[in-house]
mmCIF file of C-alpha atoms in Angstrom:
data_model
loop_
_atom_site.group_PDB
_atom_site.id
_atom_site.type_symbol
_atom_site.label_atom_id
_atom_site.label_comp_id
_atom_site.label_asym_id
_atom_site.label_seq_id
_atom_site.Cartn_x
_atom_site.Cartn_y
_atom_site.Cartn_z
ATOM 1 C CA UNK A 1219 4.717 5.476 20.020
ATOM 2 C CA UNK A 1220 4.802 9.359 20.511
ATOM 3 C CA UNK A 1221 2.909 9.348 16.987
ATOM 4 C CA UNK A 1222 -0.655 10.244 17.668
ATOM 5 C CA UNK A 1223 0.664 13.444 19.509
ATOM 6 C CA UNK A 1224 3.075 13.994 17.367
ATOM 7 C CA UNK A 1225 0.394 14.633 14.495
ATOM 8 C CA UNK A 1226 -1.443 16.460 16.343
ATOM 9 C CA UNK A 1227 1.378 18.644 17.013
ATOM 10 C CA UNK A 1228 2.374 19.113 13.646
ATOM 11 C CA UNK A 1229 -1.408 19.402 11.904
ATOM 12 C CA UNK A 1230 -2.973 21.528 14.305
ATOM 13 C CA UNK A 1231 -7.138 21.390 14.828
ATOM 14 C CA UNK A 1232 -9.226 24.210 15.980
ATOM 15 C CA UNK A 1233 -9.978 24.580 19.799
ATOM 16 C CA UNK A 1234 -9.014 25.898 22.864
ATOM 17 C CA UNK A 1235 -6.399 22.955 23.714
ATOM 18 C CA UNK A 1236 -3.540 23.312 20.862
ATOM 19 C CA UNK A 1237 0.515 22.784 20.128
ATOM 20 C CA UNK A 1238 0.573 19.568 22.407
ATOM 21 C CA UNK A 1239 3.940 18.052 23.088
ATOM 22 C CA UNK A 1240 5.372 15.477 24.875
ATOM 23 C CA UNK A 1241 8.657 14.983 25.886
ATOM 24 C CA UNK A 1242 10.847 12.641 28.359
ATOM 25 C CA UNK A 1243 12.400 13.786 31.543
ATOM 26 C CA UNK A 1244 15.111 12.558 33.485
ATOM 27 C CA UNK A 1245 12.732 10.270 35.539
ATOM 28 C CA UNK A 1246 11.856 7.363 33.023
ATOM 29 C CA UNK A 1247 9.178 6.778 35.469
ATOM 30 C CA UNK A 1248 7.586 10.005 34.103
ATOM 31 C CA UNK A 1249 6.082 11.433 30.896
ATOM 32 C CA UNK A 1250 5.628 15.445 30.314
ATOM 33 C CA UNK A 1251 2.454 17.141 28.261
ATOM 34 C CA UNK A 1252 3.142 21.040 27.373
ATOM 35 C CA UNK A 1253 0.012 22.367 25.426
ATOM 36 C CA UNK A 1254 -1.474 26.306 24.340
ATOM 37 C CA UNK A 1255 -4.494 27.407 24.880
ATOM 38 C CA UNK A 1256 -6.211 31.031 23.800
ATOM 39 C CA UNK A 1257 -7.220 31.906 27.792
ATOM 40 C CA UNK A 1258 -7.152 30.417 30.895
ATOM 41 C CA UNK A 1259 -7.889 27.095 31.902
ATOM 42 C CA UNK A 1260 -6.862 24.399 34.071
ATOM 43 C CA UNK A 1261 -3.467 22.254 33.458
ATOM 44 C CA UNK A 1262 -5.199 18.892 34.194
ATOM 45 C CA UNK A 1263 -4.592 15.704 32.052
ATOM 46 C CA UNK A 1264 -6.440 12.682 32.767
ATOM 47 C CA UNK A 1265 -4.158 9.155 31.608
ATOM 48 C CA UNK A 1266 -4.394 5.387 32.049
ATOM 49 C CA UNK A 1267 -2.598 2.582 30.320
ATOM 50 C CA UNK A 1268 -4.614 1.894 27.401
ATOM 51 C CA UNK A 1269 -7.536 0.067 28.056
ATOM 52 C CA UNK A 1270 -7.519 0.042 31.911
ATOM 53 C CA UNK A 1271 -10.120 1.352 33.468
ATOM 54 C CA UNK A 1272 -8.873 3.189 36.583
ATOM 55 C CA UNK A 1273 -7.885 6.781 35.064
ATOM 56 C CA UNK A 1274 -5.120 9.056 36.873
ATOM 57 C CA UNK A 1275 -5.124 12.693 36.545
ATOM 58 C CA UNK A 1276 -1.682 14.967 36.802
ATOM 59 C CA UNK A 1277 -2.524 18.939 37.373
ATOM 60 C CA UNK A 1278 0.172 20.931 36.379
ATOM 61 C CA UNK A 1279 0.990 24.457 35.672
ATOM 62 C CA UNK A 1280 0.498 27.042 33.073
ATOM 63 C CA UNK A 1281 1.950 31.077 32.447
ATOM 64 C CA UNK A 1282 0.874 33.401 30.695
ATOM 65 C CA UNK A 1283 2.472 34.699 27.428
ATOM 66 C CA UNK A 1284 1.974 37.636 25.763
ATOM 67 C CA UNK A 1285 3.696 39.351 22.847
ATOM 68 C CA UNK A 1286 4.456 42.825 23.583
ATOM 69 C CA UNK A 1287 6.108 44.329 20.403
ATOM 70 C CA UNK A 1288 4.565 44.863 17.397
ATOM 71 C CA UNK A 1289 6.907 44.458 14.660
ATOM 72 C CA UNK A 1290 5.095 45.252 11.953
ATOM 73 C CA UNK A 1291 4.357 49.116 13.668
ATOM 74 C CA UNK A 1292 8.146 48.738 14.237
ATOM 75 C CA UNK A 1293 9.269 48.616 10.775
ATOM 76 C CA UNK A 1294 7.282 51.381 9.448
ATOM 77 C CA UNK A 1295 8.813 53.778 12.344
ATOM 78 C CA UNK A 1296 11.953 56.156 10.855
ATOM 79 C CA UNK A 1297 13.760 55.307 13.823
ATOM 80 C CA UNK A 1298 15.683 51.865 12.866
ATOM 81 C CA UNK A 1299 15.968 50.295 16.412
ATOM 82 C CA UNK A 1300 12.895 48.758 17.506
ATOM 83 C CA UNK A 1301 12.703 49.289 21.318
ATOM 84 C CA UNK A 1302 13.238 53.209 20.539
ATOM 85 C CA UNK A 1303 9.745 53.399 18.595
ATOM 86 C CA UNK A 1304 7.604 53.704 21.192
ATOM 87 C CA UNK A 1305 4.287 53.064 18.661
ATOM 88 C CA UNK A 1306 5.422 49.831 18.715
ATOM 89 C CA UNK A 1307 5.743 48.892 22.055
ATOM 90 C CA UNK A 1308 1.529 49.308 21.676
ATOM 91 C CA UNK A 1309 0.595 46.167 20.799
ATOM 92 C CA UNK A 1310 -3.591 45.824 21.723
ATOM 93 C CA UNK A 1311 -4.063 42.720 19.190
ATOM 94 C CA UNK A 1312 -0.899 40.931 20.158
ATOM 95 C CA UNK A 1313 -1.162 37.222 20.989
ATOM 96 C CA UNK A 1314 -1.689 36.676 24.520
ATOM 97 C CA UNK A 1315 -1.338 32.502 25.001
ATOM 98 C CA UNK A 1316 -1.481 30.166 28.281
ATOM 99 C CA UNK A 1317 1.161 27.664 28.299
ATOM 100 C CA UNK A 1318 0.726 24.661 30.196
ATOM 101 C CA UNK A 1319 2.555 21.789 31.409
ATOM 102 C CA UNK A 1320 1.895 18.685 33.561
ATOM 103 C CA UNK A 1321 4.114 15.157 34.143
ATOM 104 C CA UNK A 1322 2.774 12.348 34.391
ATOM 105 C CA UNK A 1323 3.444 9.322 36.292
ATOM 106 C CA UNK A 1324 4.798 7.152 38.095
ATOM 107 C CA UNK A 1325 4.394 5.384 34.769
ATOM 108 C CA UNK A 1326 5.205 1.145 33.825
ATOM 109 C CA UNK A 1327 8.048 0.933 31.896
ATOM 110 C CA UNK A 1328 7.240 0.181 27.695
ATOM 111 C CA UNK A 1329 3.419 0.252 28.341
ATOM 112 C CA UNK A 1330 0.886 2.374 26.337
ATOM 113 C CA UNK A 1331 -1.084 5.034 27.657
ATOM 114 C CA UNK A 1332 -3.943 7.152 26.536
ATOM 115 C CA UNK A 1333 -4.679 10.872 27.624
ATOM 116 C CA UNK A 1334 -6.992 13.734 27.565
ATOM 117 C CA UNK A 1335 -6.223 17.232 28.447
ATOM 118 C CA UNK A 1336 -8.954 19.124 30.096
ATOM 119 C CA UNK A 1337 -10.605 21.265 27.841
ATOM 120 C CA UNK A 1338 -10.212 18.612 24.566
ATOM 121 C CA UNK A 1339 -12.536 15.817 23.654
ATOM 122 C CA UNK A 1340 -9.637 14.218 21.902
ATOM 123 C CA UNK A 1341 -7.973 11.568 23.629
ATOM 124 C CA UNK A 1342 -4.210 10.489 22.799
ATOM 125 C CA UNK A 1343 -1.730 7.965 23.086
ATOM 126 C CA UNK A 1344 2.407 7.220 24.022
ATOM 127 C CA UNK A 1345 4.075 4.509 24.764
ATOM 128 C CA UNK A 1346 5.944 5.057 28.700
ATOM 129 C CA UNK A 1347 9.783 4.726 28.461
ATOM 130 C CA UNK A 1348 11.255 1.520 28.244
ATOM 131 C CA UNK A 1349 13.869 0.703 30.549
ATOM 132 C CA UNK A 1350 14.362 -3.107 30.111
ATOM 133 C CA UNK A 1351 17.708 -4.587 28.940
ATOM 134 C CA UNK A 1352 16.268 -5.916 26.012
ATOM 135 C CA UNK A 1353 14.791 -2.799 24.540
ATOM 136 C CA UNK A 1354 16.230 -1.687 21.464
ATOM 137 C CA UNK A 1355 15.441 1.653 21.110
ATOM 138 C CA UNK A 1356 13.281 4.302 19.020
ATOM 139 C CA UNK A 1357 13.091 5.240 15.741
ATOM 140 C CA UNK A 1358 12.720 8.838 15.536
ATOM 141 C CA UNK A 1359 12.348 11.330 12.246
ATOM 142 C CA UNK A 1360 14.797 14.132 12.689
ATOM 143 C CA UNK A 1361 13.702 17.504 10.999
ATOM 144 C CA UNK A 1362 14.005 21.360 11.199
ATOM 145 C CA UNK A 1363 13.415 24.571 9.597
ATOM 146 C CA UNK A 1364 11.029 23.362 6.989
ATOM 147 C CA UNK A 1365 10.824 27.203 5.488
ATOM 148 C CA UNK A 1366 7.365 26.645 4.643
ATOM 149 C CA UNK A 1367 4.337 26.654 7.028
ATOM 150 C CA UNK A 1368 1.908 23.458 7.381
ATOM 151 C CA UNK A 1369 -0.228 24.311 5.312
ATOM 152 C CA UNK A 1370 -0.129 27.013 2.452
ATOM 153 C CA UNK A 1371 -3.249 29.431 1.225
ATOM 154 C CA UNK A 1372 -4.770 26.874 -0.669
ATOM 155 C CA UNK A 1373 -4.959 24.241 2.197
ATOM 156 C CA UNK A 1374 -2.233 22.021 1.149
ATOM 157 C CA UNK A 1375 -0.509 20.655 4.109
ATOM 158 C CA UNK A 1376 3.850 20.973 3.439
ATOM 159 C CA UNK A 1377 5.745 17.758 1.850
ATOM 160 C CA UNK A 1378 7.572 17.435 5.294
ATOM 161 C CA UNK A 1379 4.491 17.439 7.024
ATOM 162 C CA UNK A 1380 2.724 15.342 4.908
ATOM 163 C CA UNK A 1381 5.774 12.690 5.020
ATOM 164 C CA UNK A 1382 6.376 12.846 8.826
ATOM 165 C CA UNK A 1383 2.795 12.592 9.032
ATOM 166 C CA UNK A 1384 2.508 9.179 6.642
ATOM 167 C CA UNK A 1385 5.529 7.236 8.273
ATOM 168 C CA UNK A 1386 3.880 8.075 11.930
ATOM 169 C CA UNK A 1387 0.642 6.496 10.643
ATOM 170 C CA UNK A 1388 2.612 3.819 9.253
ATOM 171 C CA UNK A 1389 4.145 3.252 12.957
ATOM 172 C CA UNK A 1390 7.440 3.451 11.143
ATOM 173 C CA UNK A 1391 8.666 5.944 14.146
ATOM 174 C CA UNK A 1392 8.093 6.441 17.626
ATOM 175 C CA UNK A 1393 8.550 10.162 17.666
ATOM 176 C CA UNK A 1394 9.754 13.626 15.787
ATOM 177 C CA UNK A 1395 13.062 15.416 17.157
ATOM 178 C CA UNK A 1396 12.323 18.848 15.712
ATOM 179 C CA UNK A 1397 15.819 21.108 16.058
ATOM 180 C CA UNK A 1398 14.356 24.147 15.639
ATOM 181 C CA UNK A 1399 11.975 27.175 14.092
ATOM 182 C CA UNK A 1400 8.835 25.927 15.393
ATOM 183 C CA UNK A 1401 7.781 29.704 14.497
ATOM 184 C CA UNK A 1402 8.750 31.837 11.741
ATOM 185 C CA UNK A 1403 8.520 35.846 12.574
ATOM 186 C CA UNK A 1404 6.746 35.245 15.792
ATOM 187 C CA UNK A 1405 7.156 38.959 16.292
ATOM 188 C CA UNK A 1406 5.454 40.389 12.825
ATOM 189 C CA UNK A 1407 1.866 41.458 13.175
ATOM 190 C CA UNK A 1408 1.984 40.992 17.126
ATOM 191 C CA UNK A 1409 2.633 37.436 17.308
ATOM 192 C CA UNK A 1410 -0.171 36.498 14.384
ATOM 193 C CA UNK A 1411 2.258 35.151 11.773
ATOM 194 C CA UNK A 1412 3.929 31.933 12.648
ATOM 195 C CA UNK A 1413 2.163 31.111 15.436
#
């Protein structure tokens, strides 16, 4: 029941706390959170099973990312290798990002949790891993490279989106597997365009 992070993964909201992402480890005990934010702030996440009262909180770690080329400079240069254009290695409105990550747990196995990342007022929900002999599985939608973005420049969202975005508030599947292209051109206009 990855779904409510899953949409907001793929739909996006303005704020500082963005991108969120969960993803299983090799401890089924454990659950991971990766987010973005625009500066720096704390990699805290606050989690309970859902409806409990007594709340955990996991502090992780974040790094700093920052695009340093500016491929749009690049292209214009006469020389045809970017890294020997030295304009373009100037970058002073490339995307500088903070990417964080915390795990969570020790988690019960199949139950559902709800989180909050410092620095949202949204709160979230996943279902732990289930490691019973009985359980029988996930149901996952399995996409990539939609060559679109979410949304186009009239504000309609993309069919895939829009799709993966009905069955997971249908509950028809526990999670996405995207394999690949989160980003298209990360690099053009320093980092602006696909991110």
């Amino acid at each position: 029941m990855v779904k409510v992070a899953v949409l907001a993964c793929l739909v996006g909201w303005v704020g500082a706390v963005e991108q969120i992402h969960l993803s299983y480890g090799d401890d089924p005990t454990t659950m991971t959170v990766s987010w973005s934010t625009s500066s720096p702030a704390p990699s805290t996440v606050k989690y309970n099973i859902f409806g409990a009262v007594q709340v955990s909180t996991a502090t992780g770690s974040s790094e700093r990312f920052s695009e340093t080329m500016n491929a749009t400079i690049a292209k214009e240069c006469s020389v045809k290798t970017p890294l020997k254009c030295p304009e373009a290695l100037i970058c002073p409105d490339c995307v500088t990002e903070y990417l964080h990550t915390a795990t969570l747990g020790p988690l019960v196995s199949g139950a559902q949790y709800q989180y909050q990342i410092d620095g949202s007022s949204l709160n979230y929900t996943f279902r732990a891993k289930n490691t019973s002999h009985e359980f029988g599985g996930f149901t996952f939608a399995v996409f990539g490279d939609m060559g679109a973005s979410l949304t186009n420049p009239q504000g309609r969202v993309a069919p895939s989106v829009a799709l993966l975005t009905a069955e997971a508030e249908r509950g028809t599947i526990d999670g996405v597997l995207h394999v690949g292209d989160f980003g298209y051109d990360l690099w053009e206009q320093g980092g602006r365009v696909g991110d």
